[in-house]
PDB file of C-alpha atoms in Angstrom:
ATOM      1  CA  MET A  29     -98.515 -12.171  54.232  1.00  0.00           C
ATOM      2  CA  GLY A  30     -95.424 -11.566  56.728  1.00  0.00           C
ATOM      3  CA  ASP A  31     -93.080  -8.709  57.277  1.00  0.00           C
ATOM      4  CA  THR A  32     -90.189  -9.771  54.616  1.00  0.00           C
ATOM      5  CA  ASN A  33     -88.404  -6.549  55.282  1.00  0.00           C
ATOM      6  CA  ALA A  34     -87.787  -7.650  58.816  1.00  0.00           C
ATOM      7  CA  GLU A  35     -86.057 -10.621  57.328  1.00  0.00           C
ATOM      8  CA  ARG A  36     -84.069  -8.780  54.799  1.00  0.00           C
ATOM      9  CA  ARG A  37     -80.252  -8.084  54.937  1.00  0.00           C
ATOM     10  CA  PRO A  38     -78.933  -4.757  54.733  1.00  0.00           C
ATOM     11  CA  ALA A  39     -77.769  -3.720  51.193  1.00  0.00           C
ATOM     12  CA  GLY A  40     -74.448  -5.545  50.237  1.00  0.00           C
ATOM     13  CA  GLU A  41     -74.411  -7.907  52.918  1.00  0.00           C
ATOM     14  CA  LEU A  42     -75.108 -10.851  50.536  1.00  0.00           C
ATOM     15  CA  GLU A  43     -72.508  -9.648  47.962  1.00  0.00           C
ATOM     16  CA  ALA A  44     -69.954  -9.197  50.893  1.00  0.00           C
ATOM     17  CA  ALA A  45     -70.494 -12.711  51.850  1.00  0.00           C
ATOM     18  CA  VAL A  46     -70.143 -14.260  48.638  1.00  0.00           C
ATOM     19  CA  LEU A  47     -66.929 -12.429  47.920  1.00  0.00           C
ATOM     20  CA  ALA A  48     -65.833 -13.607  51.235  1.00  0.00           C
ATOM     21  CA  ALA A  49     -66.558 -17.289  50.306  1.00  0.00           C
ATOM     22  CA  LEU A  50     -64.725 -16.900  47.156  1.00  0.00           C
ATOM     23  CA  TRP A  51     -61.472 -15.376  48.740  1.00  0.00           C
ATOM     24  CA  ALA A  52     -61.694 -18.119  51.181  1.00  0.00           C
ATOM     25  CA  ALA A  53     -62.065 -21.085  48.470  1.00  0.00           C
ATOM     26  CA  ASP A  54     -58.997 -22.475  46.628  1.00  0.00           C
ATOM     27  CA  ALA A  55     -60.824 -22.797  43.493  1.00  0.00           C
ATOM     28  CA  PRO A  56     -63.373 -21.073  41.513  1.00  0.00           C
ATOM     29  CA  LEU A  57     -67.107 -22.267  42.809  1.00  0.00           C
ATOM     30  CA  THR A  58     -70.278 -22.817  41.147  1.00  0.00           C
ATOM     31  CA  PRO A  59     -73.791 -21.338  42.545  1.00  0.00           C
ATOM     32  CA  VAL A  60     -74.295 -24.642  44.301  1.00  0.00           C
ATOM     33  CA  GLN A  61     -70.691 -24.903  45.653  1.00  0.00           C
ATOM     34  CA  MET A  62     -71.267 -21.419  46.964  1.00  0.00           C
ATOM     35  CA  GLN A  63     -74.928 -22.116  48.432  1.00  0.00           C
ATOM     36  CA  ASP A  64     -73.027 -24.723  50.467  1.00  0.00           C
ATOM     37  CA  ALA A  65     -70.359 -22.490  51.462  1.00  0.00           C
ATOM     38  CA  LEU A  66     -72.930 -20.030  52.621  1.00  0.00           C
ATOM     39  CA  GLY A  67     -74.467 -22.466  54.927  1.00  0.00           C
ATOM     40  CA  GLY A  68     -77.144 -23.503  52.506  1.00  0.00           C
ATOM     41  CA  SER A  69     -79.717 -21.228  53.772  1.00  0.00           C
ATOM     42  CA  LEU A  70     -79.972 -18.982  50.475  1.00  0.00           C
ATOM     43  CA  ALA A  71     -82.043 -20.734  47.427  1.00  0.00           C
ATOM     44  CA  ARG A  72     -79.643 -21.543  44.547  1.00  0.00           C
ATOM     45  CA  THR A  73     -81.472 -18.875  42.264  1.00  0.00           C
ATOM     46  CA  THR A  74     -80.889 -16.058  44.674  1.00  0.00           C
ATOM     47  CA  VAL A  75     -76.934 -17.271  45.068  1.00  0.00           C
ATOM     48  CA  THR A  76     -77.083 -17.119  41.284  1.00  0.00           C
ATOM     49  CA  THR A  77     -78.303 -13.709  41.008  1.00  0.00           C
ATOM     50  CA  ILE A  78     -75.768 -12.393  43.610  1.00  0.00           C
ATOM     51  CA  LEU A  79     -72.954 -14.177  41.402  1.00  0.00           C
ATOM     52  CA  THR A  80     -74.342 -12.520  38.054  1.00  0.00           C
ATOM     53  CA  ARG A  81     -74.520  -9.099  39.722  1.00  0.00           C
ATOM     54  CA  LEU A  82     -70.978  -9.191  40.867  1.00  0.00           C
ATOM     55  CA  TYR A  83     -69.961 -10.419  37.460  1.00  0.00           C
ATOM     56  CA  GLU A  84     -71.696  -7.547  35.986  1.00  0.00           C
ATOM     57  CA  LYS A  85     -69.843  -5.239  38.453  1.00  0.00           C
ATOM     58  CA  ARG A  86     -66.503  -7.181  37.097  1.00  0.00           C
ATOM     59  CA  SER A  87     -65.972  -8.026  41.271  1.00  0.00           C
ATOM     60  CA  VAL A  88     -65.966 -11.761  39.970  1.00  0.00           C
ATOM     61  CA  ASP A  89     -65.086 -13.883  36.778  1.00  0.00           C
ATOM     62  CA  ARG A  90     -66.622 -16.626  35.530  1.00  0.00           C
ATOM     63  CA  ILE A  91     -65.321 -19.744  33.871  1.00  0.00           C
ATOM     64  CA  ARG A  92     -67.626 -22.575  32.092  1.00  0.00           C
ATOM     65  CA  SER A  93     -68.033 -25.547  34.253  1.00  0.00           C
ATOM     66  CA  GLY A  94     -70.508 -27.974  33.034  1.00  0.00           C
ATOM     67  CA  ARG A  95     -73.801 -26.214  31.511  1.00  0.00           C
ATOM     68  CA  GLY A  96     -73.149 -23.349  33.941  1.00  0.00           C
ATOM     69  CA  PHE A  97     -70.435 -21.497  35.342  1.00  0.00           C
ATOM     70  CA  ALA A  98     -67.883 -21.485  38.102  1.00  0.00           C
ATOM     71  CA  TYR A  99     -66.896 -18.193  39.569  1.00  0.00           C
ATOM     72  CA  LEU A 100     -63.832 -16.465  40.959  1.00  0.00           C
ATOM     73  CA  PRO A 101     -62.839 -13.175  42.339  1.00  0.00           C
ATOM     74  CA  THR A 102     -61.429 -10.691  40.242  1.00  0.00           C
ATOM     75  CA  GLU A 103     -59.199  -8.928  42.933  1.00  0.00           C
ATOM     76  CA  ASP A 104     -58.821  -9.272  46.699  1.00  0.00           C
ATOM     77  CA  ALA A 105     -60.609  -7.320  49.316  1.00  0.00           C
ATOM     78  CA  SER A 106     -57.965  -4.375  49.263  1.00  0.00           C
ATOM     79  CA  GLY A 107     -58.354  -4.068  45.595  1.00  0.00           C
ATOM     80  CA  LEU A 108     -61.799  -4.072  45.312  1.00  0.00           C
ATOM     81  CA  THR A 109     -62.327  -1.292  48.239  1.00  0.00           C
ATOM     82  CA  ALA A 110     -59.565   0.763  46.233  1.00  0.00           C
ATOM     83  CA  ARG A 111     -61.660   0.123  43.104  1.00  0.00           C
ATOM     84  CA  ARG A 112     -64.817   1.430  44.884  1.00  0.00           C
ATOM     85  CA  MET A 113     -63.053   4.244  46.299  1.00  0.00           C
ATOM     86  CA  TYR A 114     -61.814   5.215  42.840  1.00  0.00           C
ATOM     87  CA  ALA A 115     -65.576   4.646  41.268  1.00  0.00           C
ATOM     88  CA  GLU A 116     -67.111   7.013  43.830  1.00  0.00           C
ATOM     89  CA  LEU A 117     -64.292   9.572  43.153  1.00  0.00           C
ATOM     90  CA  GLU A 118     -65.077   9.383  39.221  1.00  0.00           C
ATOM     91  CA  LYS A 119     -68.698  10.229  40.342  1.00  0.00           C
ATOM     92  CA  THR A 120     -67.914  13.633  41.307  1.00  0.00           C
ATOM     93  CA  GLU A 121     -67.297  17.068  39.569  1.00  0.00           C
ATOM     94  CA  ASP A 122     -64.924  18.564  42.249  1.00  0.00           C
ATOM     95  CA  ARG A 123     -62.421  15.630  43.040  1.00  0.00           C
ATOM     96  CA  GLY A 124     -60.507  18.375  44.826  1.00  0.00           C
ATOM     97  CA  ALA A 125     -63.151  18.972  47.500  1.00  0.00           C
ATOM     98  CA  VAL A 126     -63.712  15.279  47.930  1.00  0.00           C
ATOM     99  CA  LEU A 127     -60.176  14.364  48.183  1.00  0.00           C
ATOM    100  CA  THR A 128     -59.778  17.452  50.797  1.00  0.00           C
ATOM    101  CA  ARG A 129     -62.636  16.050  53.091  1.00  0.00           C
ATOM    102  CA  PHE A 130     -61.335  12.491  52.710  1.00  0.00           C
ATOM    103  CA  VAL A 131     -57.797  13.469  53.777  1.00  0.00           C
ATOM    104  CA  SER A 132     -59.346  15.741  56.586  1.00  0.00           C
ATOM    105  CA  ARG A 133     -60.788  12.598  58.275  1.00  0.00           C
ATOM    106  CA  LEU A 134     -57.553  10.268  58.172  1.00  0.00           C
ATOM    107  CA  SER A 135     -55.934   9.406  61.223  1.00  0.00           C
ATOM    108  CA  ASP A 136     -52.257  10.722  61.707  1.00  0.00           C
ATOM    109  CA  GLU A 137     -51.106   7.259  61.047  1.00  0.00           C
ATOM    110  CA  ASP A 138     -53.186   7.046  57.826  1.00  0.00           C
ATOM    111  CA  GLU A 139     -52.206  10.309  56.812  1.00  0.00           C
ATOM    112  CA  GLN A 140     -48.439   9.429  57.247  1.00  0.00           C
ATOM    113  CA  LEU A 141     -48.978   6.027  55.132  1.00  0.00           C
ATOM    114  CA  LEU A 142     -50.721   8.135  52.286  1.00  0.00           C
ATOM    115  CA  ARG A 143     -47.798  10.650  52.250  1.00  0.00           C
ATOM    116  CA  ALA A 144     -45.169   8.000  51.971  1.00  0.00           C
ATOM    117  CA  LEU A 145     -47.229   6.097  49.070  1.00  0.00           C
ATOM    118  CA  LEU A 146     -47.275   9.568  47.455  1.00  0.00           C
ATOM    119  CA  GLU A 147     -43.477   9.968  47.828  1.00  0.00           C
ATOM    120  CA  GLY A 148     -42.780   6.409  46.702  1.00  0.00           C
ATOM    121  CA  ASP A 149     -41.609   5.366  50.197  1.00  0.00           C
ATOM    122  CA  ALA A 150     -44.261   3.032  51.103  1.00  0.00           C
ATOM    123  CA  PRO A 151     -43.626   0.109  53.395  1.00  0.00           C
TER     124      PRO A 151
END
């Protein structure tokens, strides 16, 4: 048996590719349509599994399409990133320490933007 680990993609890469395809689509996509959008290199069952996982994470929603489902993103890329950041913050007991370290690593420009957002002066 070959080394399948050498062929494996990094964790989250397939989910990211699926989300990117959904964001680029002008309508919800079925697993077969998603398979085509991803270049056809993945099995339909793999695509369906990824879409199901994203649905369970609430990153996509689904609507009935024939006997199956068509999927659409629940938010744009910025919204998803913000939700992930918030989820990470919720996991910690010392939110102050996490926020302090986060802010200490911001560039000057990002720090100024964050200050403007907190003061209600966001561009």
